Amino acid sequence: MSRLLSALLCLSFAACSCPTSGGGMSTSYPTLGSIERKDPRLDALIPPGAKMEVLAGGFDWTEGPLWIKDGGYLIFSVIPPNKIVKWKEGVGASIYLRPSGLTTGQDLRSEPGSNGLLLDPQGRLVLCQHGDRRMARMNAPLSAPKPDFATIVDKHEGKKLNSPNDAAFHSSGALYFTDPPYGLVKRMDDPTKEIPYQGVYRVGTDGAITLLTKEVTRPNGIAFSPDEKTLYVASSDPDKAVWHAFPVNPDGTLGAGRIFADFTPQFLAKAKGLPDGLKVDVKGNLFATGPGGVIIFAPDGTHLGTLNTGQNTSNCAWGDDGSTLYITADQYLVRIRTSTKGNKF
């Protein structure tokens, strides 16, 4: 508790009573950061006066936020202690699932837990598991979570995956995911690393895994455009802090990619964070965590503005009625009310 209190003392305690999605009044929360507006189009997405509220803190590297509609709560990964935390308005934070990513004893990994979280077309929890180095599905229902998992995929061409990081489902039911080395003890130099590259993969509804590209040096966040004609992939490479855009072919494979945005100069200028998780709204705007916080891009790649969290910001997700953006920023869980909605929320 002392860590949380001392951290919150560094935040702005501008209290506000905000309406919940159910029409009631929520708790007053401290706020943090600032909003940088670079293009007038941002005002249609982030209303004037919007604030980033700190809902909870004191965690050891938060990731993978996911809104659960049936129950009205958010879950998110806390990677080093190998757990998933649940947050609900009026209740606060509690442990939802443990272990979440490493289920076979202990080792020396600094990040053994789950990373990205998502729901499959049947509404079951799917996890990017660092420790077990696989894409997995929780067998238990969301309302009664248990560390009982089924492997979706853990190998490509007989070789163990690195550590799946983030994922997205296509409307066809195919699962797309990224596989950087961040869950390995020595990352790129880990002796147990069996695949020499960092891949982006597709798992078809028949269970077959396909390598889509290995040109992204540190593939991380991943999301589709609303029409599913473009797949965006973040690269958390300090030497090339970029977001890639790939055309999606009719058979689900990818065409030649292009650099959608490059924030290497911002990272070199000491802005906190690297390209990480990302989400898309109904109009195709990208909300991408990276140097500075959450960078908001128009579909044409224009930088509209940034939610400057002041933290290394890992991921974000739509919640409530689809217009609230929940953000995992280092030790904090943060939210901001927007004037847009998440794609296919």
Short mmCIF file of C-alpha atoms in Angstrom, two decimals:
data_model
loop_
_atom_site.label_atom_id
_atom_site.label_comp_id
_atom_site.label_asym_id
_atom_site.label_seq_id
_atom_site.Cartn_x
_atom_site.Cartn_y
_atom_site.Cartn_z
CA MET A 1 0.00 0.00 0.00
CA SER A 2 2.87 2.41 0.74
CA ARG A 3 4.11 2.14 -2.84
CA LEU A 4 0.67 2.99 -4.21
CA LEU A 5 0.16 5.94 -1.85
CA SER A 6 3.57 7.40 -2.56
CA ALA A 7 3.01 7.01 -6.28
CA LEU A 8 -0.40 8.65 -6.16
CA LEU A 9 1.07 11.63 -4.34
CA CYS A 10 2.89 12.39 -7.57
CA LEU A 11 -0.37 12.57 -9.50
CA SER A 12 -2.86 15.40 -9.84
CA PHE A 13 -5.72 14.83 -7.42
CA ALA A 14 -8.21 16.77 -9.51
CA ALA A 15 -11.30 14.87 -8.38
CA CYS A 16 -14.37 14.46 -10.54
CA SER A 17 -17.62 12.58 -10.23
CA CYS A 18 -18.11 11.00 -13.62
CA PRO A 19 -21.18 9.17 -14.95
CA THR A 20 -20.87 5.43 -15.33
CA SER A 21 -22.24 3.52 -18.31
CA GLY A 22 -25.22 2.61 -16.15
CA GLY A 23 -26.15 6.24 -15.58
CA GLY A 24 -24.95 6.48 -11.97
CA MET A 25 -22.05 8.41 -10.52
CA SER A 26 -18.64 6.84 -10.20
CA THR A 27 -15.97 7.30 -7.57
CA SER A 28 -13.71 10.34 -7.78
CA TYR A 29 -10.23 9.39 -8.98
CA PRO A 30 -6.90 11.19 -9.23
CA THR A 31 -5.77 12.13 -12.70
CA LEU A 32 -2.45 12.05 -14.47
CA GLY A 33 -0.75 13.28 -17.61
CA SER A 34 -1.94 15.69 -20.27
CA ILE A 35 -3.46 15.65 -23.74
CA GLU A 36 -1.45 16.94 -26.69
CA ARG A 37 -3.70 18.10 -29.54
CA LYS A 38 -1.88 18.28 -32.86
CA ASP A 39 -4.81 18.17 -35.31
CA PRO A 40 -8.36 19.59 -35.02
CA ARG A 41 -9.74 16.14 -35.83
CA LEU A 42 -8.74 14.99 -32.35
CA ASP A 43 -11.55 17.04 -30.80
CA ALA A 44 -14.10 14.66 -32.36
CA LEU A 45 -12.38 11.74 -30.60
CA ILE A 46 -11.19 13.16 -27.27
CA PRO A 47 -13.59 15.83 -25.98
CA PRO A 48 -12.21 19.09 -24.55
CA GLY A 49 -11.73 18.75 -20.82
CA ALA A 50 -11.28 14.98 -20.91
CA LYS A 51 -8.98 13.65 -18.17
CA MET A 52 -7.06 10.44 -17.65
CA GLU A 53 -8.25 8.91 -14.37
CA VAL A 54 -6.05 6.58 -12.31
CA LEU A 55 -8.28 3.68 -11.24
CA ALA A 56 -5.66 1.54 -9.50
CA GLY A 57 -1.90 1.38 -9.07
CA GLY A 58 1.03 -0.27 -7.36
CA PHE A 59 1.28 -3.14 -9.85
CA ASP A 60 4.45 -4.57 -11.37
CA TRP A 61 4.04 -3.88 -15.12
CA THR A 62 0.44 -4.01 -16.32
CA GLU A 63 -0.55 -5.29 -19.77
CA GLY A 64 -3.31 -6.83 -21.89
CA PRO A 65 -6.48 -4.99 -20.71
CA LEU A 66 -9.74 -6.67 -21.72
CA TRP A 67 -13.30 -5.58 -20.99
CA ILE A 68 -15.75 -8.32 -20.03
CA LYS A 69 -19.24 -7.18 -21.04
CA ASP A 70 -21.03 -9.94 -19.17
CA GLY A 71 -20.29 -8.68 -15.67
CA GLY A 72 -19.12 -5.19 -16.55
CA TYR A 73 -15.49 -5.43 -15.42
CA LEU A 74 -11.97 -5.21 -16.78
CA ILE A 75 -9.21 -7.78 -16.50
CA PHE A 76 -5.53 -7.14 -17.20
CA SER A 77 -2.24 -8.99 -16.98
CA VAL A 78 0.40 -8.18 -14.37
CA ILE A 79 3.28 -9.97 -16.00
CA PRO A 80 6.17 -10.36 -13.47
CA PRO A 81 4.01 -11.85 -10.65
CA ASN A 82 2.29 -14.16 -13.16
CA LYS A 83 -1.31 -13.08 -12.54
CA ILE A 84 -4.40 -11.44 -14.01
CA VAL A 85 -6.18 -8.76 -12.01
CA LYS A 86 -9.87 -7.86 -12.18
CA TRP A 87 -11.09 -4.28 -11.75
CA LYS A 88 -14.75 -3.32 -11.31
CA GLU A 89 -16.29 0.07 -10.65
CA GLY A 90 -17.27 0.42 -7.01
CA VAL A 91 -15.32 -2.69 -6.03
CA GLY A 92 -11.72 -2.02 -7.07
CA ALA A 93 -8.96 -4.46 -7.94
CA SER A 94 -8.69 -8.12 -6.99
CA ILE A 95 -6.83 -11.19 -8.25
CA TYR A 96 -8.74 -12.83 -11.09
CA LEU A 97 -6.39 -15.65 -12.09
CA ARG A 98 -3.03 -16.98 -10.94
CA PRO A 99 -0.89 -18.38 -12.47
CA SER A 100 -1.64 -16.83 -15.84
CA GLY A 101 1.36 -17.50 -18.07
CA LEU A 102 3.80 -19.92 -16.47
CA THR A 103 2.05 -23.02 -15.17
CA THR A 104 4.94 -25.46 -14.78
CA GLY A 105 6.91 -24.48 -11.69
CA GLN A 106 9.34 -21.57 -11.40
CA ASP A 107 12.23 -20.32 -13.47
CA LEU A 108 14.33 -17.17 -13.86
CA ARG A 109 12.07 -15.28 -16.27
CA SER A 110 11.45 -11.66 -15.37
CA GLU A 111 8.15 -11.72 -17.28
CA PRO A 112 6.56 -15.18 -16.87
CA GLY A 113 2.88 -14.20 -16.87
CA SER A 114 0.27 -13.70 -19.53
CA ASN A 115 0.52 -10.69 -21.82
CA GLY A 116 -2.26 -9.97 -24.33
CA LEU A 117 -5.77 -11.15 -23.47
CA LEU A 118 -8.77 -11.51 -25.78
CA LEU A 119 -12.00 -13.42 -26.23
CA ASP A 120 -12.47 -15.99 -28.98
CA PRO A 121 -15.65 -16.09 -31.12
CA GLN A 122 -17.25 -18.37 -28.50
CA GLY A 123 -16.53 -15.86 -25.72
CA ARG A 124 -13.73 -17.86 -24.08
CA LEU A 125 -10.60 -16.26 -22.65
CA VAL A 126 -7.51 -16.58 -24.85
CA LEU A 127 -4.10 -15.72 -23.41
CA CYS A 128 -0.68 -14.94 -24.81
CA GLN A 129 1.38 -16.91 -22.29
CA HIS A 130 5.00 -15.86 -21.88
CA GLY A 131 6.09 -18.58 -19.47
CA ASP A 132 4.51 -21.53 -21.27
CA ARG A 133 5.44 -19.99 -24.65
CA ARG A 134 2.08 -20.60 -26.26
CA MET A 135 -1.30 -19.26 -27.25
CA ALA A 136 -3.75 -20.85 -24.83
CA ARG A 137 -7.44 -20.91 -24.01
CA MET A 138 -8.85 -21.01 -20.49
CA ASN A 139 -11.16 -24.01 -20.12
CA ALA A 140 -13.07 -22.52 -17.17
CA PRO A 141 -15.90 -19.99 -17.68
CA LEU A 142 -15.12 -16.29 -17.31
CA SER A 143 -17.29 -16.09 -14.20
CA ALA A 144 -15.33 -18.84 -12.42
CA PRO A 145 -11.73 -18.55 -13.66
CA LYS A 146 -9.22 -21.34 -13.02
CA PRO A 147 -5.66 -21.93 -14.29
CA ASP A 148 -6.85 -24.75 -16.52
CA PHE A 149 -5.66 -24.14 -20.08
CA ALA A 150 -5.79 -25.79 -23.49
CA THR A 151 -2.98 -25.15 -25.95
CA ILE A 152 -4.07 -23.45 -29.17
CA VAL A 153 -0.55 -23.44 -30.59
CA ASP A 154 2.95 -23.62 -29.10
CA LYS A 155 5.15 -24.55 -32.05
CA HIS A 156 5.86 -23.63 -35.63
CA GLU A 157 7.45 -26.27 -37.86
CA GLY A 158 8.29 -28.29 -34.75
CA LYS A 159 10.10 -25.45 -33.00
CA LYS A 160 8.92 -23.86 -29.77
CA LEU A 161 7.49 -20.35 -30.05
CA ASN A 162 9.41 -17.49 -28.40
CA SER A 163 6.78 -15.86 -26.14
CA PRO A 164 3.47 -14.81 -27.75
CA ASN A 165 2.79 -11.18 -26.95
CA ASP A 166 -0.45 -9.88 -28.45
CA ALA A 167 -3.21 -11.21 -30.67
CA ALA A 168 -6.36 -10.39 -32.64
CA PHE A 169 -9.16 -12.46 -34.13
CA HIS A 170 -10.27 -12.02 -37.74
CA SER A 171 -14.00 -12.30 -38.45
CA SER A 172 -13.25 -15.62 -40.17
CA GLY A 173 -12.27 -17.02 -36.77
CA ALA A 174 -8.56 -17.08 -37.60
CA LEU A 175 -6.21 -15.97 -34.83
CA TYR A 176 -3.32 -13.61 -35.61
CA PHE A 177 -0.53 -13.15 -33.05
CA THR A 178 2.97 -11.74 -32.54
CA ASP A 179 5.92 -13.64 -31.11
CA PRO A 180 8.84 -11.52 -29.82
CA PRO A 181 11.39 -12.80 -27.27
CA TYR A 182 10.40 -10.71 -24.23
CA GLY A 183 9.24 -13.65 -22.13
CA LEU A 184 12.56 -15.48 -22.43
CA VAL A 185 15.15 -15.22 -19.66
CA LYS A 186 17.84 -13.74 -21.92
CA ARG A 187 15.47 -12.62 -24.67
CA MET A 188 17.31 -12.62 -28.01
CA ASP A 189 20.32 -14.40 -26.50
CA ASP A 190 18.35 -17.03 -24.62
CA PRO A 191 19.78 -20.54 -25.17
CA THR A 192 16.26 -22.02 -25.25
CA LYS A 193 15.23 -19.78 -28.18
CA GLU A 194 14.47 -22.21 -31.01
CA ILE A 195 13.17 -19.87 -33.72
CA PRO A 196 15.85 -17.47 -35.01
CA TYR A 197 13.40 -14.70 -35.99
CA GLN A 198 10.44 -12.88 -34.43
CA GLY A 199 7.31 -13.80 -36.35
CA VAL A 200 3.75 -12.72 -36.94
CA TYR A 201 1.53 -15.80 -37.30
CA ARG A 202 -1.95 -16.88 -38.28
CA VAL A 203 -3.78 -19.88 -36.81
CA GLY A 204 -6.65 -20.97 -39.04
CA THR A 205 -9.92 -22.45 -37.83
CA ASP A 206 -8.43 -25.82 -38.79
CA GLY A 207 -5.61 -25.28 -36.27
CA ALA A 208 -2.89 -24.87 -38.91
CA ILE A 209 -0.26 -22.23 -38.11
CA THR A 210 1.21 -20.04 -40.87
CA LEU A 211 4.16 -17.66 -40.62
CA LEU A 212 2.91 -14.41 -42.15
CA THR A 213 6.01 -12.25 -41.89
CA LYS A 214 9.34 -12.05 -40.10
CA GLU A 215 10.22 -8.56 -41.32
CA VAL A 216 8.99 -6.88 -38.10
CA THR A 217 12.07 -6.87 -35.88
CA ARG A 218 10.17 -6.81 -32.54
CA PRO A 219 6.49 -7.54 -33.31
CA ASN A 220 4.22 -6.49 -30.48
CA GLY A 221 0.70 -4.99 -30.65
CA ILE A 222 -1.60 -6.12 -33.45
CA ALA A 223 -5.03 -5.04 -34.73
CA PHE A 224 -7.18 -4.99 -37.87
CA SER A 225 -8.70 -2.01 -39.61
CA PRO A 226 -12.53 -1.98 -39.49
CA ASP A 227 -12.79 -3.46 -43.00
CA GLU A 228 -10.09 -6.04 -42.15
CA LYS A 229 -8.17 -5.11 -45.29
CA THR A 230 -5.19 -3.89 -43.24
CA LEU A 231 -3.33 -5.49 -40.34
CA TYR A 232 -1.36 -3.12 -38.11
CA VAL A 233 1.66 -4.43 -36.20
CA ALA A 234 3.71 -2.44 -33.71
CA SER A 235 7.47 -2.97 -33.49
CA SER A 236 8.98 -2.27 -30.07
CA ASP A 237 12.50 -2.04 -31.42
CA PRO A 238 14.47 0.86 -29.89
CA ASP A 239 16.45 1.17 -33.13
CA LYS A 240 13.30 1.26 -35.27
CA ALA A 241 10.26 2.30 -33.23
CA VAL A 242 7.60 1.95 -35.91
CA TRP A 243 4.15 0.68 -36.77
CA HIS A 244 3.74 -1.51 -39.87
CA ALA A 245 0.64 -1.78 -42.06
CA PHE A 246 0.09 -4.96 -44.10
CA PRO A 247 -2.61 -5.57 -46.70
CA VAL A 248 -4.61 -8.69 -45.85
CA ASN A 249 -5.04 -11.06 -48.80
CA PRO A 250 -8.31 -12.95 -49.42
CA ASP A 251 -6.69 -16.17 -48.15
CA GLY A 252 -5.71 -14.50 -44.86
CA THR A 253 -2.02 -14.10 -45.66
CA LEU A 254 -0.32 -10.71 -45.84
CA GLY A 255 0.95 -8.66 -48.74
CA ALA A 256 4.00 -6.43 -48.73
CA GLY A 257 4.02 -4.19 -45.69
CA ARG A 258 4.77 -0.49 -45.33
CA ILE A 259 5.78 1.75 -42.47
CA PHE A 260 2.58 3.35 -41.20
CA ALA A 261 4.30 5.64 -38.67
CA ASP A 262 7.82 6.10 -37.32
CA PHE A 263 8.42 7.38 -33.79
CA THR A 264 12.10 6.53 -33.55
CA PRO A 265 13.01 10.25 -33.22
CA GLN A 266 10.58 10.66 -30.32
CA PHE A 267 12.04 7.63 -28.55
CA LEU A 268 15.58 8.89 -29.07
CA ALA A 269 14.44 12.23 -27.64
CA LYS A 270 13.68 10.31 -24.39
CA ALA A 271 9.90 10.02 -24.68
CA LYS A 272 8.91 7.11 -22.43
CA GLY A 273 7.91 3.83 -24.02
CA LEU A 274 8.10 2.00 -27.34
CA PRO A 275 5.38 0.94 -29.82
CA ASP A 276 3.37 -1.67 -27.95
CA GLY A 277 -0.34 -2.52 -27.79
CA LEU A 278 -2.87 -0.85 -30.05
CA LYS A 279 -6.60 -0.69 -30.75
CA VAL A 280 -8.74 0.73 -33.56
CA ASP A 281 -11.99 2.69 -33.33
CA VAL A 282 -15.08 2.41 -35.56
CA LYS A 283 -13.71 5.03 -37.96
CA GLY A 284 -10.33 3.36 -38.33
CA ASN A 285 -8.34 5.68 -36.08
CA LEU A 286 -5.47 3.97 -34.25
CA PHE A 287 -4.94 4.33 -30.52
CA ALA A 288 -1.39 3.04 -30.24
CA THR A 289 0.74 2.95 -27.11
CA GLY A 290 4.27 4.13 -27.72
CA PRO A 291 6.77 6.91 -26.96
CA GLY A 292 4.89 9.39 -24.78
CA GLY A 293 1.75 7.42 -23.99
CA VAL A 294 -1.17 6.65 -26.32
CA ILE A 295 -0.55 8.07 -29.79
CA ILE A 296 -3.70 8.64 -31.86
CA PHE A 297 -3.37 8.31 -35.63
CA ALA A 298 -5.92 8.95 -38.36
CA PRO A 299 -6.30 6.10 -40.89
CA ASP A 300 -4.08 8.09 -43.29
CA GLY A 301 -1.26 8.05 -40.73
CA THR A 302 -1.62 11.64 -39.53
CA HIS A 303 -0.62 12.06 -35.90
CA LEU A 304 -3.72 13.65 -34.38
CA GLY A 305 -2.49 13.87 -30.81
CA THR A 306 -1.13 12.00 -27.82
CA LEU A 307 -2.49 11.02 -24.44
CA ASN A 308 0.68 11.87 -22.55
CA THR A 309 0.62 9.52 -19.57
CA GLY A 310 4.14 10.26 -18.37
CA GLN A 311 4.60 6.50 -18.01
CA ASN A 312 5.89 3.59 -20.07
CA THR A 313 2.50 2.72 -21.55
CA SER A 314 1.88 -0.86 -22.64
CA ASN A 315 -1.64 -1.30 -24.00
CA CYS A 316 -5.24 -0.12 -24.14
CA ALA A 317 -8.74 -1.51 -24.63
CA TRP A 318 -12.28 -0.27 -25.13
CA GLY A 319 -14.76 -0.77 -22.31
CA ASP A 320 -18.07 0.25 -20.71
CA ASP A 321 -20.34 1.06 -23.69
CA GLY A 322 -17.35 0.98 -26.05
CA SER A 323 -16.44 4.66 -25.69
CA THR A 324 -14.18 4.44 -22.62
CA LEU A 325 -10.51 3.73 -23.31
CA TYR A 326 -8.79 1.76 -20.55
CA ILE A 327 -5.00 2.08 -20.50
CA THR A 328 -2.28 0.04 -18.81
CA ALA A 329 0.57 2.43 -18.03
CA ASP A 330 3.45 0.85 -16.12
CA GLN A 331 2.10 0.28 -12.57
CA TYR A 332 -1.25 1.99 -13.24
CA LEU A 333 -4.67 1.22 -14.67
CA VAL A 334 -6.01 4.39 -16.29
CA ARG A 335 -9.13 5.35 -18.24
CA ILE A 336 -10.36 8.23 -20.35
CA ARG A 337 -13.84 8.94 -21.71
CA THR A 338 -13.84 9.43 -25.48
CA SER A 339 -16.31 10.58 -28.14
CA THR A 340 -15.71 7.56 -30.33
CA LYS A 341 -16.23 3.81 -29.94
CA GLY A 342 -14.07 0.76 -30.30
CA ASN A 343 -14.25 -1.18 -33.54
CA LYS A 344 -16.66 -4.15 -33.31
CA PHE A 345 -17.16 -3.50 -29.61
#
